[in-house]
Amino acid sequence: MPKGIANKRYTPEFKKLVIKTMLEEKLSYSETARRFDISDHHRIQDWERIYLTEGAEGFAVERRGRRHKGSPNKQLPKQVEEDLLAEVQRLRAENEYLKNLQALVLERERRQGKKPR
């Protein structure tokens, strides 16, 4: 079986032609790879997936290398961090106050013989 050129780059137009030909002529991945001199039929599977999910314009997107996950060590400005910590403390105190208030209301209702809510 003839092999194609390793690490060869293909144009979006070529990829579109390959996939359209494969779909129209109902060719297998291996047959399509042989016909267009592509080294690995898995590449055609990837192109088909891109074509079916994103359309032909998906071929223009550069997909080489590892995906960038973003900067996990991104630091907030000092003032924003302080404001957020103060807000957390305020909300914790408010939550504790409401819990105590609810306990007092339930205790008062119990003493008066009312059913708790």
mmCIF file of N, CA and C in Angstrom:
data_model
loop_
_atom_site.group_PDB
_atom_site.id
_atom_site.type_symbol
_atom_site.label_atom_id
_atom_site.label_comp_id
_atom_site.label_asym_id
_atom_site.label_seq_id
_atom_site.Cartn_x
_atom_site.Cartn_y
_atom_site.Cartn_z
ATOM 1 N N MET A 1 0.853 -1.185 0.000
ATOM 2 C CA MET A 1 0.000 0.000 0.000
ATOM 3 C C MET A 1 0.893 1.240 0.000
ATOM 4 N N PRO A 2 0.696 2.142 -0.929
ATOM 5 C CA PRO A 2 1.540 3.332 -0.998
ATOM 6 C C PRO A 2 1.235 4.277 0.151
ATOM 7 N N LYS A 3 2.281 4.894 0.643
ATOM 8 C CA LYS A 3 2.140 5.841 1.748
ATOM 9 C C LYS A 3 2.275 7.266 1.232
ATOM 10 N N GLY A 4 1.563 8.189 1.867
ATOM 11 C CA GLY A 4 1.655 9.599 1.506
ATOM 12 C C GLY A 4 2.842 10.248 2.193
ATOM 13 N N ILE A 5 2.931 11.526 2.065
ATOM 14 C CA ILE A 5 4.018 12.289 2.676
ATOM 15 C C ILE A 5 3.674 12.557 4.140
ATOM 16 N N ALA A 6 4.621 12.256 5.031
ATOM 17 C CA ALA A 6 4.380 12.482 6.454
ATOM 18 C C ALA A 6 4.308 13.975 6.760
ATOM 19 N N ASN A 7 3.453 14.361 7.703
ATOM 20 C CA ASN A 7 3.284 15.750 8.142
ATOM 21 C C ASN A 7 2.919 16.703 7.012
ATOM 22 N N LYS A 8 2.285 16.199 6.010
ATOM 23 C CA LYS A 8 1.871 17.047 4.895
ATOM 24 C C LYS A 8 0.649 17.862 5.320
ATOM 25 N N ARG A 9 0.634 19.118 4.906
ATOM 26 C CA ARG A 9 -0.513 19.980 5.189
ATOM 27 C C ARG A 9 -1.436 19.996 3.980
ATOM 28 N N TYR A 10 -2.733 19.966 4.262
ATOM 29 C CA TYR A 10 -3.726 19.956 3.202
ATOM 30 C C TYR A 10 -4.561 21.233 3.291
ATOM 31 N N THR A 11 -4.920 21.762 2.142
ATOM 32 C CA THR A 11 -5.711 22.991 2.106
ATOM 33 C C THR A 11 -7.160 22.676 2.465
ATOM 34 N N PRO A 12 -7.906 23.661 2.956
ATOM 35 C CA PRO A 12 -9.325 23.439 3.234
ATOM 36 C C PRO A 12 -10.104 23.000 1.991
ATOM 37 N N GLU A 13 -9.737 23.522 0.829
ATOM 38 C CA GLU A 13 -10.422 23.138 -0.411
ATOM 39 C C GLU A 13 -10.189 21.665 -0.722
ATOM 40 N N PHE A 14 -8.949 21.196 -0.507
ATOM 41 C CA PHE A 14 -8.630 19.792 -0.759
ATOM 42 C C PHE A 14 -9.415 18.890 0.191
ATOM 43 N N LYS A 15 -9.472 19.265 1.464
ATOM 44 C CA LYS A 15 -10.204 18.469 2.441
ATOM 45 C C LYS A 15 -11.682 18.373 2.059
ATOM 46 N N LYS A 16 -12.245 19.495 1.626
ATOM 47 C CA LYS A 16 -13.647 19.523 1.215
ATOM 48 C C LYS A 16 -13.870 18.617 0.014
ATOM 49 N N LEU A 17 -12.960 18.659 -0.954
ATOM 50 C CA LEU A 17 -13.049 17.810 -2.129
ATOM 51 C C LEU A 17 -13.000 16.336 -1.740
ATOM 52 N N VAL A 18 -12.089 15.982 -0.853
ATOM 53 C CA VAL A 18 -11.935 14.592 -0.412
ATOM 54 C C VAL A 18 -13.226 14.102 0.238
ATOM 55 N N ILE A 19 -13.769 14.872 1.153
ATOM 56 C CA ILE A 19 -14.966 14.442 1.880
ATOM 57 C C ILE A 19 -16.179 14.385 0.964
ATOM 58 N N LYS A 20 -16.330 15.379 0.102
ATOM 59 C CA LYS A 20 -17.469 15.364 -0.822
ATOM 60 C C LYS A 20 -17.389 14.167 -1.763
ATOM 61 N N THR A 21 -16.193 13.877 -2.273
ATOM 62 C CA THR A 21 -16.016 12.726 -3.158
ATOM 63 C C THR A 21 -16.339 11.434 -2.415
ATOM 64 N N MET A 22 -15.853 11.306 -1.190
ATOM 65 C CA MET A 22 -16.105 10.106 -0.405
ATOM 66 C C MET A 22 -17.604 9.911 -0.168
ATOM 67 N N LEU A 23 -18.300 10.986 0.181
ATOM 68 C CA LEU A 23 -19.728 10.882 0.470
ATOM 69 C C LEU A 23 -20.544 10.624 -0.797
ATOM 70 N N GLU A 24 -20.203 11.300 -1.893
ATOM 71 C CA GLU A 24 -20.956 11.137 -3.139
ATOM 72 C C GLU A 24 -20.768 9.753 -3.740
ATOM 73 N N GLU A 25 -19.524 9.244 -3.703
ATOM 74 C CA GLU A 25 -19.228 7.954 -4.323
ATOM 75 C C GLU A 25 -19.303 6.798 -3.330
ATOM 76 N N LYS A 26 -19.662 7.110 -2.076
ATOM 77 C CA LYS A 26 -19.802 6.109 -1.025
ATOM 78 C C LYS A 26 -18.541 5.252 -0.889
ATOM 79 N N LEU A 27 -17.395 5.914 -0.818
ATOM 80 C CA LEU A 27 -16.115 5.239 -0.667
ATOM 81 C C LEU A 27 -15.817 5.009 0.809
ATOM 82 N N SER A 28 -15.016 3.997 1.103
ATOM 83 C CA SER A 28 -14.573 3.779 2.479
ATOM 84 C C SER A 28 -13.437 4.754 2.775
ATOM 85 N N TYR A 29 -13.068 4.822 4.057
ATOM 86 C CA TYR A 29 -11.960 5.701 4.429
ATOM 87 C C TYR A 29 -10.665 5.257 3.752
ATOM 88 N N SER A 30 -10.424 3.946 3.716
ATOM 89 C CA SER A 30 -9.193 3.429 3.116
ATOM 90 C C SER A 30 -9.160 3.671 1.613
ATOM 91 N N GLU A 31 -10.284 3.446 0.950
ATOM 92 C CA GLU A 31 -10.340 3.693 -0.496
ATOM 93 C C GLU A 31 -10.094 5.174 -0.803
ATOM 94 N N THR A 32 -10.683 6.032 -0.003
ATOM 95 C CA THR A 32 -10.505 7.466 -0.207
ATOM 96 C C THR A 32 -9.051 7.864 0.028
ATOM 97 N N ALA A 33 -8.435 7.304 1.066
ATOM 98 C CA ALA A 33 -7.027 7.608 1.353
ATOM 99 C C ALA A 33 -6.143 7.172 0.197
ATOM 100 N N ARG A 34 -6.396 5.986 -0.364
ATOM 101 C CA ARG A 34 -5.606 5.523 -1.509
ATOM 102 C C ARG A 34 -5.804 6.419 -2.724
ATOM 103 N N ARG A 35 -7.038 6.786 -2.988
ATOM 104 C CA ARG A 35 -7.327 7.580 -4.183
ATOM 105 C C ARG A 35 -6.653 8.951 -4.132
ATOM 106 N N PHE A 36 -6.645 9.564 -2.950
ATOM 107 C CA PHE A 36 -6.090 10.913 -2.822
ATOM 108 C C PHE A 36 -4.670 10.928 -2.261
ATOM 109 N N ASP A 37 -4.054 9.755 -2.130
ATOM 110 C CA ASP A 37 -2.675 9.620 -1.660
ATOM 111 C C ASP A 37 -2.484 10.272 -0.285
ATOM 112 N N ILE A 38 -3.368 9.869 0.652
ATOM 113 C CA ILE A 38 -3.298 10.348 2.028
ATOM 114 C C ILE A 38 -2.772 9.202 2.875
ATOM 115 N N SER A 39 -1.786 9.493 3.723
ATOM 116 C CA SER A 39 -1.061 8.432 4.418
ATOM 117 C C SER A 39 -1.897 7.653 5.431
ATOM 118 N N ASP A 40 -2.885 8.284 6.052
ATOM 119 C CA ASP A 40 -3.620 7.621 7.123
ATOM 120 C C ASP A 40 -5.116 7.858 6.961
ATOM 121 N N HIS A 41 -5.886 6.777 6.935
ATOM 122 C CA HIS A 41 -7.330 6.938 6.752
ATOM 123 C C HIS A 41 -8.002 7.570 7.973
ATOM 124 N N HIS A 42 -7.331 7.562 9.124
ATOM 125 C CA HIS A 42 -7.896 8.215 10.310
ATOM 126 C C HIS A 42 -7.988 9.732 10.112
ATOM 127 N N ARG A 43 -7.088 10.264 9.313
ATOM 128 C CA ARG A 43 -7.140 11.696 9.009
ATOM 129 C C ARG A 43 -8.453 12.020 8.300
ATOM 130 N N ILE A 44 -8.883 11.140 7.412
ATOM 131 C CA ILE A 44 -10.137 11.354 6.681
ATOM 132 C C ILE A 44 -11.321 11.237 7.636
ATOM 133 N N GLN A 45 -11.240 10.330 8.604
ATOM 134 C CA GLN A 45 -12.301 10.238 9.609
ATOM 135 C C GLN A 45 -12.434 11.540 10.377
ATOM 136 N N ASP A 46 -11.289 12.114 10.752
ATOM 137 C CA ASP A 46 -11.315 13.401 11.461
ATOM 138 C C ASP A 46 -11.921 14.486 10.591
ATOM 139 N N TRP A 47 -11.532 14.514 9.311
ATOM 140 C CA TRP A 47 -12.070 15.531 8.402
ATOM 141 C C TRP A 47 -13.582 15.366 8.246
ATOM 142 N N GLU A 48 -14.048 14.117 8.159
ATOM 143 C CA GLU A 48 -15.485 13.891 8.016
ATOM 144 C C GLU A 48 -16.229 14.392 9.254
ATOM 145 N N ARG A 49 -15.683 14.105 10.438
ATOM 146 C CA ARG A 49 -16.309 14.565 11.680
ATOM 147 C C ARG A 49 -16.401 16.092 11.691
ATOM 148 N N ILE A 50 -15.314 16.754 11.316
ATOM 149 C CA ILE A 50 -15.305 18.220 11.267
ATOM 150 C C ILE A 50 -16.327 18.722 10.256
ATOM 151 N N TYR A 51 -16.370 18.091 9.087
ATOM 152 C CA TYR A 51 -17.291 18.521 8.034
ATOM 153 C C TYR A 51 -18.746 18.372 8.483
ATOM 154 N N LEU A 52 -19.053 17.248 9.144
ATOM 155 C CA LEU A 52 -20.436 17.006 9.549
ATOM 156 C C LEU A 52 -20.868 17.866 10.735
ATOM 157 N N THR A 53 -19.929 18.234 11.609
ATOM 158 C CA THR A 53 -20.301 19.038 12.778
ATOM 159 C C THR A 53 -20.183 20.537 12.528
ATOM 160 N N GLU A 54 -19.145 20.961 11.786
ATOM 161 C CA GLU A 54 -18.888 22.391 11.622
ATOM 162 C C GLU A 54 -19.104 22.891 10.200
ATOM 163 N N GLY A 55 -19.247 21.977 9.259
ATOM 164 C CA GLY A 55 -19.376 22.378 7.869
ATOM 165 C C GLY A 55 -18.006 22.593 7.240
ATOM 166 N N ALA A 56 -18.001 22.996 5.974
ATOM 167 C CA ALA A 56 -16.750 23.171 5.236
ATOM 168 C C ALA A 56 -15.869 24.261 5.838
ATOM 169 N N GLU A 57 -16.469 25.262 6.485
ATOM 170 C CA GLU A 57 -15.667 26.333 7.092
ATOM 171 C C GLU A 57 -14.843 25.837 8.276
ATOM 172 N N GLY A 58 -15.180 24.681 8.828
ATOM 173 C CA GLY A 58 -14.413 24.094 9.919
ATOM 174 C C GLY A 58 -13.016 23.672 9.491
ATOM 175 N N PHE A 59 -12.818 23.470 8.195
ATOM 176 C CA PHE A 59 -11.499 23.080 7.693
ATOM 177 C C PHE A 59 -10.493 24.220 7.762
ATOM 178 N N ALA A 60 -10.954 25.442 7.843
ATOM 179 C CA ALA A 60 -10.055 26.595 7.869
ATOM 180 C C ALA A 60 -9.465 26.836 9.260
ATOM 181 N N VAL A 61 -9.989 26.159 10.289
ATOM 182 C CA VAL A 61 -9.516 26.353 11.660
ATOM 183 C C VAL A 61 -8.234 25.559 11.866
ATOM 184 N N GLU A 62 -7.209 26.207 12.417
ATOM 185 C CA GLU A 62 -5.930 25.549 12.705
ATOM 186 C C GLU A 62 -6.095 24.677 13.951
ATOM 187 N N ARG A 63 -5.758 23.389 13.843
ATOM 188 C CA ARG A 63 -5.962 22.459 14.951
ATOM 189 C C ARG A 63 -4.675 21.752 15.362
ATOM 190 N N ARG A 64 -3.546 22.293 15.046
ATOM 191 C CA ARG A 64 -2.280 21.633 15.367
ATOM 192 C C ARG A 64 -1.880 21.896 16.814
ATOM 193 N N GLY A 65 -1.145 20.976 17.407
ATOM 194 C CA GLY A 65 -0.622 21.162 18.758
ATOM 195 C C GLY A 65 -1.643 20.835 19.823
ATOM 196 N N ARG A 66 -1.255 21.062 21.056
ATOM 197 C CA ARG A 66 -2.141 20.792 22.182
ATOM 198 C C ARG A 66 -3.101 21.950 22.386
ATOM 199 N N ARG A 67 -4.253 21.630 22.899
ATOM 200 C CA ARG A 67 -5.240 22.678 23.157
ATOM 201 C C ARG A 67 -4.828 23.497 24.368
ATOM 202 N N HIS A 68 -5.082 24.769 24.292
ATOM 203 C CA HIS A 68 -4.747 25.682 25.384
ATOM 204 C C HIS A 68 -5.890 25.655 26.384
ATOM 205 N N LYS A 69 -5.588 25.331 27.614
ATOM 206 C CA LYS A 69 -6.603 25.220 28.664
ATOM 207 C C LYS A 69 -6.808 26.536 29.418
ATOM 208 N N GLY A 70 -6.085 27.565 29.048
ATOM 209 C CA GLY A 70 -6.203 28.820 29.770
ATOM 210 C C GLY A 70 -5.159 28.911 30.854
ATOM 211 N N SER A 71 -5.089 30.035 31.491
ATOM 212 C CA SER A 71 -4.088 30.256 32.523
ATOM 213 C C SER A 71 -4.668 29.915 33.888
ATOM 214 N N PRO A 72 -4.270 28.775 34.474
ATOM 215 C CA PRO A 72 -4.850 28.407 35.764
ATOM 216 C C PRO A 72 -4.349 29.270 36.917
ATOM 217 N N ASN A 73 -3.226 29.963 36.755
ATOM 218 C CA ASN A 73 -2.638 30.761 37.825
ATOM 219 C C ASN A 73 -2.995 32.239 37.717
ATOM 220 N N LYS A 74 -4.091 32.540 37.082
ATOM 221 C CA LYS A 74 -4.476 33.932 36.884
ATOM 222 C C LYS A 74 -4.803 34.567 38.239
ATOM 223 N N GLN A 75 -4.139 35.668 38.545
ATOM 224 C CA GLN A 75 -4.302 36.343 39.829
ATOM 225 C C GLN A 75 -5.292 37.496 39.711
ATOM 226 N N LEU A 76 -6.134 37.612 40.721
ATOM 227 C CA LEU A 76 -7.050 38.750 40.792
ATOM 228 C C LEU A 76 -6.297 39.951 41.357
ATOM 229 N N PRO A 77 -6.723 41.147 40.978
ATOM 230 C CA PRO A 77 -6.128 42.329 41.613
ATOM 231 C C PRO A 77 -6.349 42.275 43.127
ATOM 232 N N LYS A 78 -5.409 42.815 43.877
ATOM 233 C CA LYS A 78 -5.433 42.746 45.350
ATOM 234 C C LYS A 78 -6.730 43.317 45.927
ATOM 235 N N GLN A 79 -7.185 44.453 45.395
ATOM 236 C CA GLN A 79 -8.397 45.091 45.903
ATOM 237 C C GLN A 79 -9.623 44.202 45.667
ATOM 238 N N VAL A 80 -9.694 43.566 44.496
ATOM 239 C CA VAL A 80 -10.830 42.695 44.186
ATOM 240 C C VAL A 80 -10.825 41.498 45.129
ATOM 241 N N GLU A 81 -9.648 40.932 45.361
ATOM 242 C CA GLU A 81 -9.545 39.787 46.267
ATOM 243 C C GLU A 81 -9.999 40.169 47.681
ATOM 244 N N GLU A 82 -9.579 41.329 48.161
ATOM 245 C CA GLU A 82 -9.983 41.792 49.491
ATOM 246 C C GLU A 82 -11.489 42.019 49.563
ATOM 247 N N ASP A 83 -12.056 42.608 48.501
ATOM 248 C CA ASP A 83 -13.502 42.839 48.460
ATOM 249 C C ASP A 83 -14.267 41.514 48.505
ATOM 250 N N LEU A 84 -13.776 40.524 47.777
ATOM 251 C CA LEU A 84 -14.451 39.229 47.759
ATOM 252 C C LEU A 84 -14.378 38.546 49.119
ATOM 253 N N LEU A 85 -13.233 38.621 49.769
ATOM 254 C CA LEU A 85 -13.103 38.026 51.105
ATOM 255 C C LEU A 85 -14.018 38.712 52.107
ATOM 256 N N ALA A 86 -14.124 40.037 52.020
ATOM 257 C CA ALA A 86 -15.016 40.777 52.917
ATOM 258 C C ALA A 86 -16.466 40.382 52.671
ATOM 259 N N GLU A 87 -16.838 40.204 51.408
ATOM 260 C CA GLU A 87 -18.205 39.804 51.056
ATOM 261 C C GLU A 87 -18.507 38.403 51.603
ATOM 262 N N VAL A 88 -17.559 37.488 51.498
ATOM 263 C CA VAL A 88 -17.746 36.135 52.029
ATOM 264 C C VAL A 88 -17.957 36.190 53.545
ATOM 265 N N GLN A 89 -17.145 36.984 54.241
ATOM 266 C CA GLN A 89 -17.301 37.109 55.697
ATOM 267 C C GLN A 89 -18.675 37.684 56.061
ATOM 268 N N ARG A 90 -19.103 38.708 55.318
ATOM 269 C CA ARG A 90 -20.407 39.323 55.578
ATOM 270 C C ARG A 90 -21.532 38.312 55.367
ATOM 271 N N LEU A 91 -21.449 37.538 54.292
ATOM 272 C CA LEU A 91 -22.498 36.555 53.999
ATOM 273 C C LEU A 91 -22.509 35.421 55.026
ATOM 274 N N ARG A 92 -21.351 35.027 55.485
ATOM 275 C CA ARG A 92 -21.291 33.987 56.525
ATOM 276 C C ARG A 92 -21.937 34.487 57.821
ATOM 277 N N ALA A 93 -21.648 35.728 58.186
ATOM 278 C CA ALA A 93 -22.238 36.299 59.406
ATOM 279 C C ALA A 93 -23.754 36.414 59.253
ATOM 280 N N GLU A 94 -24.213 36.849 58.084
ATOM 281 C CA GLU A 94 -25.648 36.971 57.837
ATOM 282 C C GLU A 94 -26.321 35.604 57.910
ATOM 283 N N ASN A 95 -25.682 34.597 57.340
ATOM 284 C CA ASN A 95 -26.220 33.244 57.361
ATOM 285 C C ASN A 95 -26.328 32.724 58.796
ATOM 286 N N GLU A 96 -25.305 32.959 59.593
ATOM 287 C CA GLU A 96 -25.303 32.529 60.985
ATOM 288 C C GLU A 96 -26.405 33.250 61.778
ATOM 289 N N TYR A 97 -26.571 34.538 61.519
ATOM 290 C CA TYR A 97 -27.620 35.325 62.184
ATOM 291 C C TYR A 97 -29.002 34.757 61.867
ATOM 292 N N LEU A 98 -29.232 34.445 60.585
ATOM 293 C CA LEU A 98 -30.546 33.920 60.181
ATOM 294 C C LEU A 98 -30.803 32.539 60.776
ATOM 295 N N LYS A 99 -29.772 31.730 60.897
ATOM 296 C CA LYS A 99 -29.935 30.423 61.526
ATOM 297 C C LYS A 99 -30.333 30.585 62.993
ATOM 298 N N ASN A 100 -29.667 31.504 63.684
ATOM 299 C CA ASN A 100 -29.993 31.760 65.091
ATOM 300 C C ASN A 100 -31.398 32.315 65.235
ATOM 301 N N LEU A 101 -31.788 33.203 64.325
ATOM 302 C CA LEU A 101 -33.120 33.788 64.355
ATOM 303 C C LEU A 101 -34.176 32.708 64.158
ATOM 304 N N GLN A 102 -33.931 31.816 63.209
ATOM 305 C CA GLN A 102 -34.875 30.734 62.955
ATOM 306 C C GLN A 102 -35.000 29.828 64.184
ATOM 307 N N ALA A 103 -33.857 29.539 64.831
ATOM 308 C CA ALA A 103 -33.894 28.705 66.039
ATOM 309 C C ALA A 103 -34.693 29.391 67.141
ATOM 310 N N LEU A 104 -34.552 30.699 67.302
ATOM 311 C CA LEU A 104 -35.313 31.437 68.317
ATOM 312 C C LEU A 104 -36.799 31.425 68.019
ATOM 313 N N VAL A 105 -37.161 31.616 66.751
ATOM 314 C CA VAL A 105 -38.575 31.613 66.363
ATOM 315 C C VAL A 105 -39.182 30.240 66.628
ATOM 316 N N LEU A 106 -38.470 29.195 66.272
ATOM 317 C CA LEU A 106 -38.976 27.840 66.498
ATOM 318 C C LEU A 106 -39.120 27.553 67.997
ATOM 319 N N GLU A 107 -38.167 28.013 68.794
ATOM 320 C CA GLU A 107 -38.236 27.816 70.242
ATOM 321 C C GLU A 107 -39.425 28.562 70.824
ATOM 322 N N ARG A 108 -39.665 29.801 70.384
ATOM 323 C CA ARG A 108 -40.808 30.584 70.875
ATOM 324 C C ARG A 108 -42.119 29.898 70.501
ATOM 325 N N GLU A 109 -42.217 29.417 69.247
ATOM 326 C CA GLU A 109 -43.442 28.744 68.810
ATOM 327 C C GLU A 109 -43.663 27.463 69.601
ATOM 328 N N ARG A 110 -42.572 26.751 69.919
ATOM 329 C CA ARG A 110 -42.689 25.515 70.697
ATOM 330 C C ARG A 110 -43.215 25.817 72.103
ATOM 331 N N ARG A 111 -42.713 26.897 72.696
ATOM 332 C CA ARG A 111 -43.144 27.264 74.050
ATOM 333 C C ARG A 111 -44.597 27.705 74.080
ATOM 334 N N GLN A 112 -45.043 28.348 73.008
ATOM 335 C CA GLN A 112 -46.443 28.829 72.955
ATOM 336 C C GLN A 112 -47.390 27.726 72.509
ATOM 337 N N GLY A 113 -46.842 26.570 72.151
ATOM 338 C CA GLY A 113 -47.697 25.446 71.770
ATOM 339 C C GLY A 113 -48.138 25.484 70.313
ATOM 340 N N LYS A 114 -47.524 26.318 69.517
ATOM 341 C CA LYS A 114 -47.870 26.366 68.093
ATOM 342 C C LYS A 114 -47.071 25.322 67.355
ATOM 343 N N LYS A 115 -47.617 24.948 66.207
ATOM 344 C CA LYS A 115 -46.880 24.028 65.344
ATOM 345 C C LYS A 115 -45.804 24.810 64.594
ATOM 346 N N PRO A 116 -44.600 24.238 64.480
ATOM 347 C CA PRO A 116 -43.551 24.922 63.700
ATOM 348 C C PRO A 116 -43.922 24.943 62.225
ATOM 349 N N ARG A 117 -43.440 25.940 61.551
ATOM 350 C CA ARG A 117 -43.746 26.094 60.118
ATOM 351 C C ARG A 117 -43.117 25.040 59.273
#
